[in-house]
Coordinates of N, CA and C in Angstrom, one line a residue:
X1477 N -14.1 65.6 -25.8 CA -14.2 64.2 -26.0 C -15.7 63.8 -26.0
X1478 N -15.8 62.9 -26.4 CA -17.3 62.3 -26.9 C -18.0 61.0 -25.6
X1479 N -18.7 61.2 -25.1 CA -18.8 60.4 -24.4 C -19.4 59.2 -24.1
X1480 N -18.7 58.0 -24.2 CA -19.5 56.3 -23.8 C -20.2 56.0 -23.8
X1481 N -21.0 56.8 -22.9 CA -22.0 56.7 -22.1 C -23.2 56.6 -23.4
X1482 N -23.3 57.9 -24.1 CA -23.8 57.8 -24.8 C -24.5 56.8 -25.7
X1483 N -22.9 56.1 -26.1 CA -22.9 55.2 -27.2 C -23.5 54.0 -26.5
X1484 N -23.4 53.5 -25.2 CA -24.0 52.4 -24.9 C -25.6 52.6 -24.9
X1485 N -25.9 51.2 -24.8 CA -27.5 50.6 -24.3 C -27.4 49.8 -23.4
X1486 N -27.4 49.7 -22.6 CA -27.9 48.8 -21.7 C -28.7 47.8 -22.0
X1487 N -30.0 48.3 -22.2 CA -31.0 47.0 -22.6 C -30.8 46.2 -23.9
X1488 N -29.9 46.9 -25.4 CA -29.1 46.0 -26.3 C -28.1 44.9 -25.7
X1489 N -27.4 45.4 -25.0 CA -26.4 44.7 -24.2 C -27.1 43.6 -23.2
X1490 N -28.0 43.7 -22.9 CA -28.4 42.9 -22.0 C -29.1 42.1 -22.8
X1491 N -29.8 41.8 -23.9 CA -30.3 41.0 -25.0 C -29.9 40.3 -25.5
X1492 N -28.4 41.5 -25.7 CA -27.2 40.6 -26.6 C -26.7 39.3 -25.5
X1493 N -26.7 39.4 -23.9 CA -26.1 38.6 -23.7 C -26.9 37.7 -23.3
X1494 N -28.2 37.9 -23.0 CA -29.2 36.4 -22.6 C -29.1 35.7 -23.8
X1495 N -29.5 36.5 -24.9 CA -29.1 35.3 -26.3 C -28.1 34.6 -26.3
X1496 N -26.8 35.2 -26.2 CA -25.4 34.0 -26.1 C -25.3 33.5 -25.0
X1497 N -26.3 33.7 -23.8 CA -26.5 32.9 -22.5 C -27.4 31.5 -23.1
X1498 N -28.4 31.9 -23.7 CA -29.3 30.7 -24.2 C -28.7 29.8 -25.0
X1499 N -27.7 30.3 -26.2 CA -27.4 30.0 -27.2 C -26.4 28.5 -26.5
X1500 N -25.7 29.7 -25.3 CA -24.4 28.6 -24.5 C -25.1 27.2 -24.1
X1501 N -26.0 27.6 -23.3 CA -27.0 26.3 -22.7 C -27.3 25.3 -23.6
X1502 N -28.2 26.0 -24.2 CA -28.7 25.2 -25.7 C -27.3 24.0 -25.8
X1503 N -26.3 24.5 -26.5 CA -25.0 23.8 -26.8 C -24.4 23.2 -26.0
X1504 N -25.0 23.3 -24.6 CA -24.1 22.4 -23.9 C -25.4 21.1 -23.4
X1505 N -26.8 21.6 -23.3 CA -27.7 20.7 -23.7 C -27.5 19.8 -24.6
X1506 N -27.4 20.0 -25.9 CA -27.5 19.0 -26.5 C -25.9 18.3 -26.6
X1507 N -25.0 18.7 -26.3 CA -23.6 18.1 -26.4 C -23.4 16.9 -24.9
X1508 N -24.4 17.3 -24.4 CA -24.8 16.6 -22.7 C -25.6 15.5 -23.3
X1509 N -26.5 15.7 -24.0 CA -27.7 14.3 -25.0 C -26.6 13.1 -25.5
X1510 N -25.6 14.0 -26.4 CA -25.1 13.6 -27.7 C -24.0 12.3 -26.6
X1511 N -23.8 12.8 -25.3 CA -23.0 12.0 -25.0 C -23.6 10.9 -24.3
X1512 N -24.4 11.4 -23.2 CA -25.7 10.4 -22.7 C -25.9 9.4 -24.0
X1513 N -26.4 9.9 -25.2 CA -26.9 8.5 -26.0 C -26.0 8.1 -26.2
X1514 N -24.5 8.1 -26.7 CA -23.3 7.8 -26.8 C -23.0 6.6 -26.0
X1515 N -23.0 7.1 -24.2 CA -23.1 5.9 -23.4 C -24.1 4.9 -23.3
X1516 N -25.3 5.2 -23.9 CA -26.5 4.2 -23.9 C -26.0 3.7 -25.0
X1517 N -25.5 3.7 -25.8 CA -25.3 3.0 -27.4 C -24.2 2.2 -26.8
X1518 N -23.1 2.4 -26.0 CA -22.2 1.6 -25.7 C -22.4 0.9 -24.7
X1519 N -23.1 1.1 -23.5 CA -23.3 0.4 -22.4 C -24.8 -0.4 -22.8
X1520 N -25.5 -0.1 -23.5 CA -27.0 -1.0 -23.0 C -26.9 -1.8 -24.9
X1521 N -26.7 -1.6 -25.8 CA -27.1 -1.7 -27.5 C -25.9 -2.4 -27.6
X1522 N -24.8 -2.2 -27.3 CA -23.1 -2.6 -27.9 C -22.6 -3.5 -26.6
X1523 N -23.5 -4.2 -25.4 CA -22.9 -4.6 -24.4 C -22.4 -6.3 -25.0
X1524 N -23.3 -6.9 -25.3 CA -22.7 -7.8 -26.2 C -21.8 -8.5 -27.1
X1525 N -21.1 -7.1 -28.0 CA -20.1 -7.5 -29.3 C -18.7 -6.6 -28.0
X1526 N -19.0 -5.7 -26.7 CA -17.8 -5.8 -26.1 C -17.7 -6.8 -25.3
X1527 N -18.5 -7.8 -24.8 CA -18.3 -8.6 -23.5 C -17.4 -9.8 -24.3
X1528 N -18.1 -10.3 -25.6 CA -17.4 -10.9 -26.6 C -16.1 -10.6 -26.8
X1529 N -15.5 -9.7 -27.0 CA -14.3 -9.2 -27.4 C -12.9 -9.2 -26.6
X1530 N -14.1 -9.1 -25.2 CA -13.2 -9.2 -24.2 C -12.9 -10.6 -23.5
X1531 N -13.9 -11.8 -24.0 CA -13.6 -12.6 -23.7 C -12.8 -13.7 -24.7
X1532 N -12.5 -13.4 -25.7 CA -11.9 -13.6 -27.0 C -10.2 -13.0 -26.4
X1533 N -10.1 -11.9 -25.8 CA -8.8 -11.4 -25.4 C -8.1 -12.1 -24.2
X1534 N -8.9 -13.0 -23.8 CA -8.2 -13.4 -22.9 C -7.5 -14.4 -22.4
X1535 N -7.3 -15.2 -23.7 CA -6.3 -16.2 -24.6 C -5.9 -15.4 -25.7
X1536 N -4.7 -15.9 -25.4 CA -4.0 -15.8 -26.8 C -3.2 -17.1 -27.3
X1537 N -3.4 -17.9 -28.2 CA -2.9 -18.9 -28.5 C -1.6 -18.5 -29.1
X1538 N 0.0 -18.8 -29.2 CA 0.6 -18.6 -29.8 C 1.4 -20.4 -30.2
X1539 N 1.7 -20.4 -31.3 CA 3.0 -21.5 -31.5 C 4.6 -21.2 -31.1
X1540 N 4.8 -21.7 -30.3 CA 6.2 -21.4 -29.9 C 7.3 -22.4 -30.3
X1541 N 7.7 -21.9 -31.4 CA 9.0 -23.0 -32.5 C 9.6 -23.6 -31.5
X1542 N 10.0 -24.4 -31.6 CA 11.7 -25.0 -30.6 C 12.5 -24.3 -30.7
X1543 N 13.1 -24.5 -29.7 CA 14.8 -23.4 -29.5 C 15.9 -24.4 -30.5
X1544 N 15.4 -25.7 -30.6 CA 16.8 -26.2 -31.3 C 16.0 -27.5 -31.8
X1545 N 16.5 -27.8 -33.3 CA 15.7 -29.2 -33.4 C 16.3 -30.4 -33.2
X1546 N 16.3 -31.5 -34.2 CA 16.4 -32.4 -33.4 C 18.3 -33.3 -33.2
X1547 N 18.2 -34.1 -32.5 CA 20.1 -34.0 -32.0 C 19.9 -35.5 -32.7
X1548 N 21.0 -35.6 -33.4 CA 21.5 -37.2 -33.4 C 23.0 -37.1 -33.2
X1549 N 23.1 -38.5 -32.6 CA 24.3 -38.9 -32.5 C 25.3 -39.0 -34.0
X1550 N 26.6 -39.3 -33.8 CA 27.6 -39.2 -35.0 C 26.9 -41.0 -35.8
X1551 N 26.0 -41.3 -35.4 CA 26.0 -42.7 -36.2 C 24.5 -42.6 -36.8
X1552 N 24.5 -41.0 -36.6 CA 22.6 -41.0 -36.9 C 21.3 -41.5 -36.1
X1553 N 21.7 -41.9 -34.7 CA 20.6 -42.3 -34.1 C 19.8 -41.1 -33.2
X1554 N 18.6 -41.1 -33.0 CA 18.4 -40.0 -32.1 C 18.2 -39.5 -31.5
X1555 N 18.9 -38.7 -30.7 CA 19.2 -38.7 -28.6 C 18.0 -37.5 -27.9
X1556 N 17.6 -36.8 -28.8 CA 16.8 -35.7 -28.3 C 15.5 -35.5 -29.3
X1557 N 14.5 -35.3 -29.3 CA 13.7 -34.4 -30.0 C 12.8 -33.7 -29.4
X1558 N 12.0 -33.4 -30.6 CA 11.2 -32.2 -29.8 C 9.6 -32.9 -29.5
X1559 N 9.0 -32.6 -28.5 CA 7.9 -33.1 -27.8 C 7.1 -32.3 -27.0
X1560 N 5.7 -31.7 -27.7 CA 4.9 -30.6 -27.2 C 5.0 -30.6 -25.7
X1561 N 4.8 -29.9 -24.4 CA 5.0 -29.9 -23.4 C 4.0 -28.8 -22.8
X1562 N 3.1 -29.7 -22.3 CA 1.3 -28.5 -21.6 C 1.5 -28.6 -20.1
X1563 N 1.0 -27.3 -20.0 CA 1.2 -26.9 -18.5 C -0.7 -26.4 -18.4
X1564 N -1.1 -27.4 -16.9 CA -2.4 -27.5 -17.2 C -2.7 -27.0 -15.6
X1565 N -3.8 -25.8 -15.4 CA -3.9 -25.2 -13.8 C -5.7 -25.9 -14.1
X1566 N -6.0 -26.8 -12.9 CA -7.3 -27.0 -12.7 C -7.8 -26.4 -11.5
X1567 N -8.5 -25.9 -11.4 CA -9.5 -25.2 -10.2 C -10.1 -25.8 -9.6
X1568 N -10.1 -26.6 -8.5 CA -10.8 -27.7 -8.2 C -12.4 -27.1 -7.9
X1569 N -12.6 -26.1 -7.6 CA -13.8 -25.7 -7.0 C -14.3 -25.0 -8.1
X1570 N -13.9 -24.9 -9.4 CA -15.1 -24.3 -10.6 C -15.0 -26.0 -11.4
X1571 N -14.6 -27.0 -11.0 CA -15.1 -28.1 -12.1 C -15.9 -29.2 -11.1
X1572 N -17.2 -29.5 -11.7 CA -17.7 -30.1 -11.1 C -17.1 -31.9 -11.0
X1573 N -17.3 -32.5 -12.0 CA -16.5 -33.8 -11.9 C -15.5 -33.9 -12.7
X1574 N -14.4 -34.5 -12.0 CA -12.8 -34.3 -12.3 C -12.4 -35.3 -12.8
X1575 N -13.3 -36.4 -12.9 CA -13.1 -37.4 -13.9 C -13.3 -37.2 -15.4
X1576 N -14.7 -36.7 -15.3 CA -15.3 -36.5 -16.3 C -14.4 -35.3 -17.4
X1577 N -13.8 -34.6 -16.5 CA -12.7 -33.4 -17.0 C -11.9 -34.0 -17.7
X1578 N -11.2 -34.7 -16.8 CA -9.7 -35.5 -16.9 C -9.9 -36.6 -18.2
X1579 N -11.1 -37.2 -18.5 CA -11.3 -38.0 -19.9 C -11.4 -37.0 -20.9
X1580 N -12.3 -35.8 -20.9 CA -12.1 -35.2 -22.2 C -11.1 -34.1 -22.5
X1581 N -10.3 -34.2 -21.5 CA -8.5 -33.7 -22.0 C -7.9 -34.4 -22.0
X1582 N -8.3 -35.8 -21.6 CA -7.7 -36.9 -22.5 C -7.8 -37.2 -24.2
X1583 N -8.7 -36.6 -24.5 CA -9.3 -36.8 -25.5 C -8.3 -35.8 -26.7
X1584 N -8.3 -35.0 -26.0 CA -7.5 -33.8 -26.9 C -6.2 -33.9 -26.9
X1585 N -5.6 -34.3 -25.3 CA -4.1 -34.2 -25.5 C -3.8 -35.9 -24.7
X1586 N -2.6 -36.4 -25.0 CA -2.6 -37.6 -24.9 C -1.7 -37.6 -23.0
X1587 N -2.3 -38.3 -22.9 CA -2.2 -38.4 -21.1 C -2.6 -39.9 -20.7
X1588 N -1.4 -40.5 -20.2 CA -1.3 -41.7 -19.6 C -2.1 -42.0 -18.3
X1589 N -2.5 -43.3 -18.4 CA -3.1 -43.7 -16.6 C -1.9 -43.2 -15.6
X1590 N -0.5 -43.1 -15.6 CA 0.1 -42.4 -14.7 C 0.4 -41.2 -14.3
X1591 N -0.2 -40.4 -15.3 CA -0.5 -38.9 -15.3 C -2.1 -38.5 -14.4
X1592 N -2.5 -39.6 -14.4 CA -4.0 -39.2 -14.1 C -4.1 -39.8 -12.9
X1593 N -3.1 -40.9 -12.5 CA -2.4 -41.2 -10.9 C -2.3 -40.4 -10.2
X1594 N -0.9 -40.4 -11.3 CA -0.2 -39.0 -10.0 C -0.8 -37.9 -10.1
X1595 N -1.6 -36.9 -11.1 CA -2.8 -36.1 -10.3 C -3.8 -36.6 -9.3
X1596 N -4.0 -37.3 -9.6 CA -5.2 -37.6 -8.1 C -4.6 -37.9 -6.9
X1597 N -2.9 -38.4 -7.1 CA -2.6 -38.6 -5.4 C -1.9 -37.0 -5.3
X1598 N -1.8 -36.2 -6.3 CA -1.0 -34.8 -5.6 C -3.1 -34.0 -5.4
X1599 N -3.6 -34.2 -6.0 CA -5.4 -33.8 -5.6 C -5.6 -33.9 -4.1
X1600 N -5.4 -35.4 -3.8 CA -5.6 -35.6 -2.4 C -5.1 -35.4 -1.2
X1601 N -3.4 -35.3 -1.7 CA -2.2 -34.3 -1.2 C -2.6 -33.2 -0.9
X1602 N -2.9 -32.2 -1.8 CA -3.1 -30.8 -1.2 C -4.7 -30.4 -0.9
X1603 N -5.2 -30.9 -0.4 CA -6.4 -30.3 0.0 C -6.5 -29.4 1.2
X1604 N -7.5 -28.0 0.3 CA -7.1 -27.1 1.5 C -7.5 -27.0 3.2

């Protein structure tokens, strides 16, 4: 039989593998860059159009039809209809003046002096 020994090199073999040792590094060097600038492009260059995005997501306006429209009586008069209905949370401690609030959502949605009553006596009611 012919022997191994022979056939090998050692010092080829050892060449052969510091090359695919460097070659590995190299590849994981630059795949290590590629993602580093990756994160710099999305965290420091792109922080903007996500902060936006995300604050765009955090309403969602939908229209919500009526469950049923409107009722009249057998003589045609009319006992029910339909009438937008807003449910409003105010933060007392992120709005500075609550007057000044309470006028310009008046402005938008229609709200009586008794609405703006009875918030101010349930306002002075719950204080923490």
């Amino acid at each position: 039989m012919i022997d191994d020994a022979a056939f090998s090199d050692p010092a080829r073999e050892r060449k052969i593998f510091v090359s695919r040792l460097l070659i590995a590094i190299f590849l994981a060097f630059v795949l290590g860059l590629v993602v580093i600038a990756r994160y710099v492009d999305l965290q420091l260059t792109r922080y903007q159009d996500f902060a936006t995005h995300a604050d765009n997501n955090r309403m969602h306006v939908r229209p919500a039809p009526p469950s049923r429209g409107l009722i009249y009586d057998r003589n045609g008069e009319l006992l029910a209809d339909n009438r937008p209905t807003y449910i409003l949370t105010i933060v007392r401690e992120r709005s500075d003046n609550l007057s000044e609030l309470l006028g310009t959502i008046g402005s938008l949605i229609e709200i009586s002096d008794n609405d703006i009553k009875r918030f101010e006596k349930r306002l002075t009611r719950r204080k923490p």
